[in-house]
Coordinates of C-alpha atoms in Angstrom, one line a residue:
X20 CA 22.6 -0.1 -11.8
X21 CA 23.3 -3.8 -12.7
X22 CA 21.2 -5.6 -15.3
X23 CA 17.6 -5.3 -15.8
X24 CA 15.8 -7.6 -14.4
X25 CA 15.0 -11.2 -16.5
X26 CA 11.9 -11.6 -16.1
X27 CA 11.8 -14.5 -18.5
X28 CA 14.2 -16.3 -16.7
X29 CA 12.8 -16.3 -13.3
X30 CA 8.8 -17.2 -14.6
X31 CA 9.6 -19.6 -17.5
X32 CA 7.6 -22.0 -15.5
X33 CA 4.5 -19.4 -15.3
X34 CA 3.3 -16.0 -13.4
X35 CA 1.3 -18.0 -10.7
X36 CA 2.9 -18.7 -7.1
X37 CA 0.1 -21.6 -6.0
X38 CA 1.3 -24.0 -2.9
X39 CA 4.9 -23.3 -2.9
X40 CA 6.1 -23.7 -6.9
X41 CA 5.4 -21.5 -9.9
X42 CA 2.5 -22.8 -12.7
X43 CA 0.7 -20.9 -15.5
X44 CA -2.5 -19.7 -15.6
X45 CA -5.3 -21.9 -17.1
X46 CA -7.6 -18.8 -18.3
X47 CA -6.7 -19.9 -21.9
X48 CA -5.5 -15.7 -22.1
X49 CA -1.9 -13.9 -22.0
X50 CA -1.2 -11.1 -20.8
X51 CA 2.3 -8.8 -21.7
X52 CA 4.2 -6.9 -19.4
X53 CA 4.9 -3.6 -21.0
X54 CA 7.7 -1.5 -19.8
X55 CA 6.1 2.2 -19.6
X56 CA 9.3 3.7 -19.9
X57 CA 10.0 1.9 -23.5
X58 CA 6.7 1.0 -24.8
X59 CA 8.4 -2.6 -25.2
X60 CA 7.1 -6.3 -24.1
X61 CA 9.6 -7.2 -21.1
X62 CA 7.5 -10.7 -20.5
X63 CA 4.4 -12.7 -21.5
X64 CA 2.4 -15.0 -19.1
X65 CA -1.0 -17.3 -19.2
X66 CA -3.6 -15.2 -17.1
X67 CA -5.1 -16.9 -14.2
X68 CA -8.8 -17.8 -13.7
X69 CA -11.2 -19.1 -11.8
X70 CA -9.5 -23.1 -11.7
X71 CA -6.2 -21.0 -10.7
X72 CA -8.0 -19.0 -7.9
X73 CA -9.9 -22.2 -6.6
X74 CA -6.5 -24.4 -6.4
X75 CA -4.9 -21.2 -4.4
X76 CA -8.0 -21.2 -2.0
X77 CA -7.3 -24.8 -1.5
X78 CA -3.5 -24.7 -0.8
X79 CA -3.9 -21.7 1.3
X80 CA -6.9 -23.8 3.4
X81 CA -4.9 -26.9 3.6
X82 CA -2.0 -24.7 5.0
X83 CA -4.0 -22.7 7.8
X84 CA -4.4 -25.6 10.5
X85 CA -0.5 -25.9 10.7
X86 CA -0.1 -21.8 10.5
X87 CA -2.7 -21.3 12.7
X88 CA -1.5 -23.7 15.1
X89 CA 1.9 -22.1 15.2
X90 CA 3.0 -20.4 18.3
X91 CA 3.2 -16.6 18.0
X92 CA 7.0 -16.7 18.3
X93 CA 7.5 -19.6 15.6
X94 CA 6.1 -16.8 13.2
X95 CA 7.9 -14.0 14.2
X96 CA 10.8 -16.0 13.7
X97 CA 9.9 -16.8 10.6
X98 CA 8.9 -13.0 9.8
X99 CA 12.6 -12.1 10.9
X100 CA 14.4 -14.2 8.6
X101 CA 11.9 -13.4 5.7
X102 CA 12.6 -9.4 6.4
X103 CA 16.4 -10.6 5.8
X104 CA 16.0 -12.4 2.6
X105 CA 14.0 -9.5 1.4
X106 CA 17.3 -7.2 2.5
X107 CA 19.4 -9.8 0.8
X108 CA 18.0 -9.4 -2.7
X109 CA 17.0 -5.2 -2.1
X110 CA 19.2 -4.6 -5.5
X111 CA 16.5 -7.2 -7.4
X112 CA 13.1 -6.0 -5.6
X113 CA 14.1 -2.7 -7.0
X114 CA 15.4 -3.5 -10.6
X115 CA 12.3 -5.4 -10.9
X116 CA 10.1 -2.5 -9.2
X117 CA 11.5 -0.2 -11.3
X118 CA 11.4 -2.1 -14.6
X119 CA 7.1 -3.3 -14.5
X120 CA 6.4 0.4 -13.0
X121 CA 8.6 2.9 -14.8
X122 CA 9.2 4.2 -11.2
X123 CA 12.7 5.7 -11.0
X124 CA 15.4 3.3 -9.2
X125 CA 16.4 6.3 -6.8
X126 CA 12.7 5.9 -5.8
X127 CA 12.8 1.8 -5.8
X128 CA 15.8 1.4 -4.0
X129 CA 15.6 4.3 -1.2
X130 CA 11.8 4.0 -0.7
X131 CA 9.4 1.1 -1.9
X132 CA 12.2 -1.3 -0.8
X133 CA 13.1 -0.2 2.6
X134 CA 10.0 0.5 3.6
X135 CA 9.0 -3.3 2.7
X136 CA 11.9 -4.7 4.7
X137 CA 11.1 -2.5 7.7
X138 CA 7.6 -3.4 7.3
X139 CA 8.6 -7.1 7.5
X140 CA 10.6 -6.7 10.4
X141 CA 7.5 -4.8 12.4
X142 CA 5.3 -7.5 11.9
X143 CA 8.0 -10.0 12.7
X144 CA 7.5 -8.3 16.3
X145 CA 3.8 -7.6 16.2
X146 CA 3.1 -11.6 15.9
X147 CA 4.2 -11.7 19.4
X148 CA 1.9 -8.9 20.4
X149 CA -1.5 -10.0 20.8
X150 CA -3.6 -7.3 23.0
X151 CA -6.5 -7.8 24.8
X152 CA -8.7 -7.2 27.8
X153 CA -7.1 -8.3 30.7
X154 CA -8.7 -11.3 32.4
X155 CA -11.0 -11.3 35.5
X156 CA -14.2 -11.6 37.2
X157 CA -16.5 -8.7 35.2
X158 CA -19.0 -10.9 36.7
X159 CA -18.8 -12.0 40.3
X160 CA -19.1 -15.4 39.5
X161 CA -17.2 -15.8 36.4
X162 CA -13.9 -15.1 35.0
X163 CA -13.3 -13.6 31.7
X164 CA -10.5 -12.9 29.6
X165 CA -10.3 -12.2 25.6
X166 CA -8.4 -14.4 22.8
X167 CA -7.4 -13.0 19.5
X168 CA -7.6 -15.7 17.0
X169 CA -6.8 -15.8 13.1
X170 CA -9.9 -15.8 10.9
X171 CA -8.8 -18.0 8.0
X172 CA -8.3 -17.7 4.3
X173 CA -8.0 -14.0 3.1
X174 CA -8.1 -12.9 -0.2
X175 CA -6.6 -9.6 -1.2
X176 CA -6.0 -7.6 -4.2
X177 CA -3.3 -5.0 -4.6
X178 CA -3.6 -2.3 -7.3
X179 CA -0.3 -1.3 -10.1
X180 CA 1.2 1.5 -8.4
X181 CA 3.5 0.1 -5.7
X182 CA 3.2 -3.5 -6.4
X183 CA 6.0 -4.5 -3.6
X184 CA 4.8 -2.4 -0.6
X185 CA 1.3 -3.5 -1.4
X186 CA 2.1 -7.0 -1.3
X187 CA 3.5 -6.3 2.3
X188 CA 0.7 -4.2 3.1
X189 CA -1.7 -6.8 2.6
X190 CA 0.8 -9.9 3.0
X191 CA 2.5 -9.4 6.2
X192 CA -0.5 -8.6 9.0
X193 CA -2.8 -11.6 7.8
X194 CA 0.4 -14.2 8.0
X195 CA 1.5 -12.7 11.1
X196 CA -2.1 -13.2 12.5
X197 CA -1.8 -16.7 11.8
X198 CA -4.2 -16.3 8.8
X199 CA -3.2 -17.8 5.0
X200 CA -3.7 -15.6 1.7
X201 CA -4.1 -15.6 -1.8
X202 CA -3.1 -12.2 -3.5
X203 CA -4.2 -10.8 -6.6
X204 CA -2.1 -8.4 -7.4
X205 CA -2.6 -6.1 -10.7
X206 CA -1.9 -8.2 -13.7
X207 CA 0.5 -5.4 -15.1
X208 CA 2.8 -5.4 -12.1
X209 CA 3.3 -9.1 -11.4
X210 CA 6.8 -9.0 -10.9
X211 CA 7.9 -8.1 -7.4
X212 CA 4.7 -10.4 -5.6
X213 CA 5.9 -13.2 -7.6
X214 CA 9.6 -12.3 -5.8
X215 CA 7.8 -11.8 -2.5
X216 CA 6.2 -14.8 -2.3
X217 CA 9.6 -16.9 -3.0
X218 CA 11.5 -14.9 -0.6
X219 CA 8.9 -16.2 1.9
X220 CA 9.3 -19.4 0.8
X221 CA 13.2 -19.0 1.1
X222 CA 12.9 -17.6 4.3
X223 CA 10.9 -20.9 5.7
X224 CA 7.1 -19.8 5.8
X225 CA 5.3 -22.9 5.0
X226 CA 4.3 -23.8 1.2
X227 CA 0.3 -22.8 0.7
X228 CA 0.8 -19.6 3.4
X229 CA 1.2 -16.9 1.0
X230 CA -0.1 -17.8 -2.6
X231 CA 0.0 -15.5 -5.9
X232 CA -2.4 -15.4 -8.6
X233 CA -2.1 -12.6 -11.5
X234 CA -5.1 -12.4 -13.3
X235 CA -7.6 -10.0 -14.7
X236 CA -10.2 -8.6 -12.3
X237 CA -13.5 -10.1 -14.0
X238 CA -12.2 -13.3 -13.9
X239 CA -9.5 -13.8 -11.2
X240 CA -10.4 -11.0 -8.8
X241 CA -14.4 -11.3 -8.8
X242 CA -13.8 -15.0 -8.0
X243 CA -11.3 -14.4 -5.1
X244 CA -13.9 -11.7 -3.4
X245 CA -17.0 -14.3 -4.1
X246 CA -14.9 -17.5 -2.7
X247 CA -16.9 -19.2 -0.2
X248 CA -13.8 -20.3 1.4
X249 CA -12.4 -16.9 1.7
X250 CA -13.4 -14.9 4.8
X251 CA -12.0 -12.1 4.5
X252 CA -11.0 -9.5 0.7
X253 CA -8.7 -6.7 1.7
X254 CA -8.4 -4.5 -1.3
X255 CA -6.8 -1.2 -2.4
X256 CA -7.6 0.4 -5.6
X257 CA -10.1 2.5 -7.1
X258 CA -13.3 3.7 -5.3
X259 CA -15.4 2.6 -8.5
X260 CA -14.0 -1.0 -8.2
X261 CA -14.2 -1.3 -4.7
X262 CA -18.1 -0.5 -4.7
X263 CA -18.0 -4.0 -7.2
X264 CA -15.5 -5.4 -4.6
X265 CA -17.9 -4.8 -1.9
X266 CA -20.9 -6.1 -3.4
X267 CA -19.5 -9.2 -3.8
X268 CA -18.2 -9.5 -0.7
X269 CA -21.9 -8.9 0.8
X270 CA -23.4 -12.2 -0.6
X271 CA -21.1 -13.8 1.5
X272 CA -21.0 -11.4 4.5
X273 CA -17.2 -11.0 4.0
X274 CA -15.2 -9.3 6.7
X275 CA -14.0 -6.4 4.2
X276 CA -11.2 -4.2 4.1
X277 CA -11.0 -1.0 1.4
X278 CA -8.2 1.6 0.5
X279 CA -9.5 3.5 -2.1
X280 CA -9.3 6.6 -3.9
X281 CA -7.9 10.0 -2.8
X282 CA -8.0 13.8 -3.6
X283 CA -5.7 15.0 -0.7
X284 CA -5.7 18.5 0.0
X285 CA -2.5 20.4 0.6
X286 CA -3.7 23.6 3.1
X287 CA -0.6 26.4 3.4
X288 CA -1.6 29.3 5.8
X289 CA 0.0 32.8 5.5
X290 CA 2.2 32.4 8.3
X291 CA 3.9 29.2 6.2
X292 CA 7.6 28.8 5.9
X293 CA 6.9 29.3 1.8
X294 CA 10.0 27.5 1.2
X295 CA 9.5 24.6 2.8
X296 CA 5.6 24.5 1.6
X297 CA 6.5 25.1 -2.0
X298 CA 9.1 22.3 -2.1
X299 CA 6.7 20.3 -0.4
X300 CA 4.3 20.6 -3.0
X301 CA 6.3 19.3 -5.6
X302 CA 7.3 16.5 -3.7
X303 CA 4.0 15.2 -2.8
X304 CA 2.4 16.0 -5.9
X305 CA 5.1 14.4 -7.9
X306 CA 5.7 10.8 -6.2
X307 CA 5.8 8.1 -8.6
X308 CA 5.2 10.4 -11.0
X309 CA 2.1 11.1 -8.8
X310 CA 0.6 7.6 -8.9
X311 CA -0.1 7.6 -5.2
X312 CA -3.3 7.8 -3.7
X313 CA -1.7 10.5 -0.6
X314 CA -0.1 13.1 -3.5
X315 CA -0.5 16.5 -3.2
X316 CA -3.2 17.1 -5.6
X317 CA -4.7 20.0 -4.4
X318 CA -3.0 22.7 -2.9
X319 CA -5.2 25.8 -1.4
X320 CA -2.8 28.3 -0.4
X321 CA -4.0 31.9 1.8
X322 CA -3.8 34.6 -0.6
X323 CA -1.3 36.7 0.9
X324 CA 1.2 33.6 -0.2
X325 CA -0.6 32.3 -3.4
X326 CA 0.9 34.0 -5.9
X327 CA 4.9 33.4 -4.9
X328 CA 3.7 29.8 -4.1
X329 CA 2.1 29.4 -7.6
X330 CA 5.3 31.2 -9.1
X331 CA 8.0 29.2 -7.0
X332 CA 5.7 26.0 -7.3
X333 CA 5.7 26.4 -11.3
X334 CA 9.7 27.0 -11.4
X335 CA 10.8 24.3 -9.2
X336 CA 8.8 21.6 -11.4
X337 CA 10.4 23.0 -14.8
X338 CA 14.0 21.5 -13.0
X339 CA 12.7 18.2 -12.1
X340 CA 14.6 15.4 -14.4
X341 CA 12.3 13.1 -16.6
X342 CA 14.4 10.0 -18.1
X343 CA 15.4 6.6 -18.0
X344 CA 14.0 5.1 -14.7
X345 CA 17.6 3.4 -14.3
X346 CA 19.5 6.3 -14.6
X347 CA 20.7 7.6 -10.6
X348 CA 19.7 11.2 -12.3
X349 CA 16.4 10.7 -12.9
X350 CA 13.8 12.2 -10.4
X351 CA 10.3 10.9 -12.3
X352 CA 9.7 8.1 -14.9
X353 CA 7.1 7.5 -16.9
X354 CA 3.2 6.7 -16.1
X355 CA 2.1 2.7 -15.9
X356 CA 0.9 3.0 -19.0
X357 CA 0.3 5.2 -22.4
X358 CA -4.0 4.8 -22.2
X359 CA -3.5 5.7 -18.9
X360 CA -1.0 9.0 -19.6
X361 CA -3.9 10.1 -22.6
X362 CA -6.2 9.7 -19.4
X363 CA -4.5 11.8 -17.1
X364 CA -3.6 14.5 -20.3
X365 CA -7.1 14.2 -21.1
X366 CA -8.1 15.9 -17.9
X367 CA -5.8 18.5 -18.0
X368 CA -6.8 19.4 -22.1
X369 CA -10.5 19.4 -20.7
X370 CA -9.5 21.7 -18.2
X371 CA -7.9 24.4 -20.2
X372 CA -11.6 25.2 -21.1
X373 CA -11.7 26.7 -17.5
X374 CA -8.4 27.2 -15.8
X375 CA -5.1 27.7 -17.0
X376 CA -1.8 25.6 -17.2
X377 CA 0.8 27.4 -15.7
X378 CA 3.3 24.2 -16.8
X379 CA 3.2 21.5 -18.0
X380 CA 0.2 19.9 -19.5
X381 CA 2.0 17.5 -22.2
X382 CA 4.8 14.7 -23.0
X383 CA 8.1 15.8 -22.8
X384 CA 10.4 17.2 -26.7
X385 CA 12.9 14.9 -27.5
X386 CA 13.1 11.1 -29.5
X387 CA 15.0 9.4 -26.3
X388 CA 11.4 10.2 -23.7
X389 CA 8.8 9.5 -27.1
X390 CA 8.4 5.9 -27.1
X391 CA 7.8 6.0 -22.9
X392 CA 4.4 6.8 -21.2
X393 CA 6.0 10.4 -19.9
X394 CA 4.0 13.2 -19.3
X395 CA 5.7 16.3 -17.6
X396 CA 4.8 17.4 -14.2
X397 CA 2.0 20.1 -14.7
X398 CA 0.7 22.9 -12.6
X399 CA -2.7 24.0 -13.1
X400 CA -4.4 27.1 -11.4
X401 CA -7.8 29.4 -11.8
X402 CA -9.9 26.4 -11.8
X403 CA -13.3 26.4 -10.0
X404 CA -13.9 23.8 -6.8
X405 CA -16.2 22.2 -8.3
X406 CA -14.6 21.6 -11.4
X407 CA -13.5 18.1 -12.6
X408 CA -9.7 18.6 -12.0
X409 CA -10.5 19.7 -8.7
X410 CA -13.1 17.1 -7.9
X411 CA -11.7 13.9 -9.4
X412 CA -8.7 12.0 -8.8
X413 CA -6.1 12.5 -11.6
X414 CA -3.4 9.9 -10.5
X415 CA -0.6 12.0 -12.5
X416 CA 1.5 14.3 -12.2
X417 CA -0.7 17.0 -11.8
X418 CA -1.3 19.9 -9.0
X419 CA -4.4 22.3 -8.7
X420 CA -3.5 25.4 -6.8
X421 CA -6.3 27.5 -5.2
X422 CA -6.3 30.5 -3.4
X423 CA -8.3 31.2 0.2
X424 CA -9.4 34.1 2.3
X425 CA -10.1 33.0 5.8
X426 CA -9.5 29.9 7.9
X427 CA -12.3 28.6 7.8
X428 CA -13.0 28.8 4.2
X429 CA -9.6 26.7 3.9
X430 CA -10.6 24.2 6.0
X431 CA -14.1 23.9 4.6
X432 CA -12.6 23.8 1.1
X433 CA -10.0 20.9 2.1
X434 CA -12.8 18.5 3.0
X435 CA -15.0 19.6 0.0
X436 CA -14.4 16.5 -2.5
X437 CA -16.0 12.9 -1.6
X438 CA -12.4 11.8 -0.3
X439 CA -10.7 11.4 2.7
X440 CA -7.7 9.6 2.6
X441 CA -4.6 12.1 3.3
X442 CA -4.0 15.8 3.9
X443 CA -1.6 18.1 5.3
X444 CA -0.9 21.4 6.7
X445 CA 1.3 24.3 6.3
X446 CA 1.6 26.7 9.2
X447 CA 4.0 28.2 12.1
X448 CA 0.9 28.5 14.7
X449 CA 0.4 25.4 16.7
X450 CA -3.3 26.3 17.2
X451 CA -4.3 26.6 13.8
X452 CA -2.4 23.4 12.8
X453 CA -4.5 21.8 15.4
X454 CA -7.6 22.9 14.5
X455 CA -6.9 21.9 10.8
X456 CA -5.6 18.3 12.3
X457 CA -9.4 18.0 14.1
X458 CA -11.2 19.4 11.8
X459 CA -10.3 17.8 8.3
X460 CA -11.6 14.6 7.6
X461 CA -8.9 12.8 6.6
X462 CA -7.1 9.3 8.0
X463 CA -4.0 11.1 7.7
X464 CA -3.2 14.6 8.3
X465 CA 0.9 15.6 8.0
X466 CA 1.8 18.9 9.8
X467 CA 4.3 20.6 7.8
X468 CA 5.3 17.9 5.5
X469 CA 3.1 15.5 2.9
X470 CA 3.6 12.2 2.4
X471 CA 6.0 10.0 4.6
X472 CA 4.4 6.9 6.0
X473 CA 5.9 4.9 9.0
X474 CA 5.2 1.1 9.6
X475 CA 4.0 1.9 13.7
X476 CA 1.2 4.1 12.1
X477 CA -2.4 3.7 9.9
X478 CA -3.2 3.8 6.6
X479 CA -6.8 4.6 5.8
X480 CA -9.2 6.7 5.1
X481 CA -12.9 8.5 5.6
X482 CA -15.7 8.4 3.1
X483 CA -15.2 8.0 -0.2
X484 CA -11.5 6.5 0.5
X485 CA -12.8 3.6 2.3
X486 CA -12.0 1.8 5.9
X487 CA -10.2 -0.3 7.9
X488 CA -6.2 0.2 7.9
X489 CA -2.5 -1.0 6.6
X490 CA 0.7 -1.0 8.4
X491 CA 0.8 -0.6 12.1
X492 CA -1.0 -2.4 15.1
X493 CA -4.1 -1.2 13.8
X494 CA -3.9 -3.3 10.3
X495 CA -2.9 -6.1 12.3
X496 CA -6.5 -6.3 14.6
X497 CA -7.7 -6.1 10.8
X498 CA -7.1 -9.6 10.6
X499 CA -7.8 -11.5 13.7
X500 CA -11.2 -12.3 15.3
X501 CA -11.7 -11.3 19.2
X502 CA -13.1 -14.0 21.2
X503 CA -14.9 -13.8 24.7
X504 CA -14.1 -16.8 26.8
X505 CA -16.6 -16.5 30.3
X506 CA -15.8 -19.3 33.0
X507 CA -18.2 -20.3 35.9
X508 CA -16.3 -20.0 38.7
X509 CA -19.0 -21.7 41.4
X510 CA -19.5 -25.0 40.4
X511 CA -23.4 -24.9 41.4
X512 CA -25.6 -26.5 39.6
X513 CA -28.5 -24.4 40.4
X514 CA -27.7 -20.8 39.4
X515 CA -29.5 -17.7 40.5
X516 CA -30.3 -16.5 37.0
X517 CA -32.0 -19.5 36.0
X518 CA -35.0 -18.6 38.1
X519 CA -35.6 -15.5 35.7
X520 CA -36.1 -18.4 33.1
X521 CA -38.3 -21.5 35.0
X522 CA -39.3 -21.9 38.2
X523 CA -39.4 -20.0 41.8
X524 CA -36.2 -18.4 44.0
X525 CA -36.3 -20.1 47.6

């Protein structure tokens, strides 16, 4: 699959992408770059801080006037040639994807990076869509008619687990709106939004448009959120963090944009094609080595089907390939990290207290995996709803399956966790598919299927998983303000409705 990617070469000159040329941070910390798959330092950089995050600000602010002021087809020009630099280097997005993340290249190179070319080219064509109310007189004497407008200066922050489609996600609607950004993403995935951002820059987007800083959250992030010259913090992580994230945001009354955590049910009726549920399952639940906030992490399945689901589920995960995330054979790498892969088996250790592991439920045998954050996938059943493995969001590979009498009970159980980011349903009977669809509170609910994401539709959730949306139409209103523009069409001095304020009607 080519070389891995050289990190060192390509950020000798620093990790921080500030008004069109690379520079290190000024934080006075490092941070290394650990390849989960390896346990090995790929690349060391100077941390941003605050200094870093205040000079972004600036470029990004001296760059909105001219931005701004474009016409919408001068950016979706300049959209279209940036989705075709992004196809000419696919093979490097994905080496580089795959090397910071662990994810496997299969995974890289047929799904993070096509997806962030086609979500390039959308927005290309959604600069040039601007909807609003159509003009005329809602009042008899004046006209009105609505302009969409960029707001300014956003500030987003992107979280570890797909650091290129995040950097779309929150790049590409706020430039296409005419707006200028400054991105934090996760300081140990700083690879692919450094590439981003100079594949912008090849592409023609003006220097200061789209700026990178890689820092920690205390110190980089919290001063991004808090800028006073940032009006608007789009963010996507955690739902702990993006309480913080919000807080922050208030003292300045922010326009504010969260994505955060998710438990997403996975509802099979008895009438289910089995086959196509139980394969399915293992999919969503195992996605990036089920580091995605939509997995399948809860499956409730009618008891007339439970135990062949839980049986088929169990020995269609003991054939998925853990390995090398370059090699074309592997199907799941490692997690980002090895704290984070003793957090995800410390769930499942607690939980043998109360449930049972059907498989799984440690690292994989063998010297070639044991230096690499792998844990295998692991199926976990007779656990109680409101137990923690039920309850909290695992971010593994890891899939609760519990069994249900009647429809109802499935439903009610599928909303019963704070969450509501993602779901899906598994039945042949169009009615009770559509009453799941209404009645599961979810921002996204997949009939017969779990997990593929389009760039014309939403991302977002209810509750717990936040609001507002990514990708699609809907992220780009995100990130422009509506204005109401009322004209007198009379010309009289003397109006009617003054009377109700001073003085008497002739």
């Amino acid at each position: 699959m080519g070389n891995r990617f050289p990190a060192r070469d390509r950020f000798e000159d620093g990790a921080q992408f500030i008004d069109g040329r690379l520079r290190p941070g000024t934080s006075g910390r490092t941070h290394a770059v650990v390849d989960p798959a390896t346990g090995r330092e790929l690349f060391t950089y100077e941390l941003a801080g605050p200094a870093d995050v205040d000079a972004a600000v600036a470029a990004a602010l001296a760059a909105y006037p001219g931005w701004a002021g474009a016409t919408p087809g001068e950016r979706s020009g300049a959209l279209h040639r940036f989705a075709a630099v992004l196809a000419e280097r696919a093979t490097e997005f994905a080496e580089a994807e795959s090397l910071q993340c662990g994810k496997p290249i299969k995974l890289s190179t047929e799904f993070d990076v096509p997806g962030t070319v086609d979500n390039a080219a959308f927005f290309a064509g959604a600069a040039r869509h601007l909807e609003g109310a159509s003009a005329g007189e809602y009042s008899a004497d004046h006209t009105s008619y609505v302009r969409r407008e960029p707001i300014g200066v956003v500030g987003s922050i992107a979280p570890w687990n797909y650091p290129l489609q995040m950097a779309a996600w929150k790049i590409l609607p706020a430039v296409a709106a005419g707006n200028t950004i400054v991105l934090k993403p996760s300081e140990l995935t700083p690879f692919t939004s450094l590439l981003f951002a100079q594949a912008a820059q090849a592409a023609g987007i003006p220097d200061g448009v789209i700026n990178i800083v890689n820092g920690a959250g205390a110190d980089a992030g919290e001063r991004l959120v808090g800028h006073p010259d940032v009006v608007m913090t789009s963010f996507t992580g955690s739902t702990a963090v993006g309480k913080r994230v919000a807080e922050i945001a208030t003292a300045t009354v922010k326009r504010l944009h969260l994505e955060l955590g998710g438990k997403a049910p996975f509802l099979v009726f008895d009438d289910a094609d089995l086959e196509a549920a139980v394969h399915g399952a293992v999919a969503g639940s195992l996605i990036n080595t089920g580091q995605d906030c939509t997995a399948a992490t809860r499956a409730y399945v009618q008891r007339p089907l439970y135990d062949a689901f839980v049986s088929a589920v169990g020995a269609l995960m003991e054939t998925v390939r853990l390995g090398d995330p370059f090699a074309p054979s592997t199907d799941m790498g490692p997690l980002i990290s090895h704290a984070h892969r003793d957090r995800v088996a410390g769930i499942v250790d607690r939980a043998r207290g109360y449930a049972r592991v059907v498989t799984g439920g440690s690292a994989p045998d063998g010297a070639d995996l044991a230096d690499g954050a792998y844990y295998r996938p692991t199926l976990v059943v007779d656990a109680a709803q409101d137990s923690e493995i039920v309850q909290s969001e695992i971010f593994g590979p890891v899939l609760v399956v519990l069994p249900f009498d009647s429809d109802d009970e499935g439903i009610r159980l599928a909303n019963d966790t704070p969450y509501g980011l993602a779901a899906s349903v598994w039945s042949r009977d169009v009615y009770r598919t559509g009453r799941a669809t209404r009645e599961i509170k979810a921002g996204c609910v997949w009939v017969n299927d779990h997990i593929p994401i389009i760039s014309e539709m939403p991302h977002g959730g209810y509750r717990a998983s936040g609001y507002g949306k990514d990708m699609s139409a809907y992220s780009f209103e995100e990130y422009t303000q509506v204005k109401h523009v009322m004209y007198d069409n009379t010309a009289a001095a003397r109006k009617d409705w003054h009377r109700t304020i001073f003085g008497d009607r002739l």
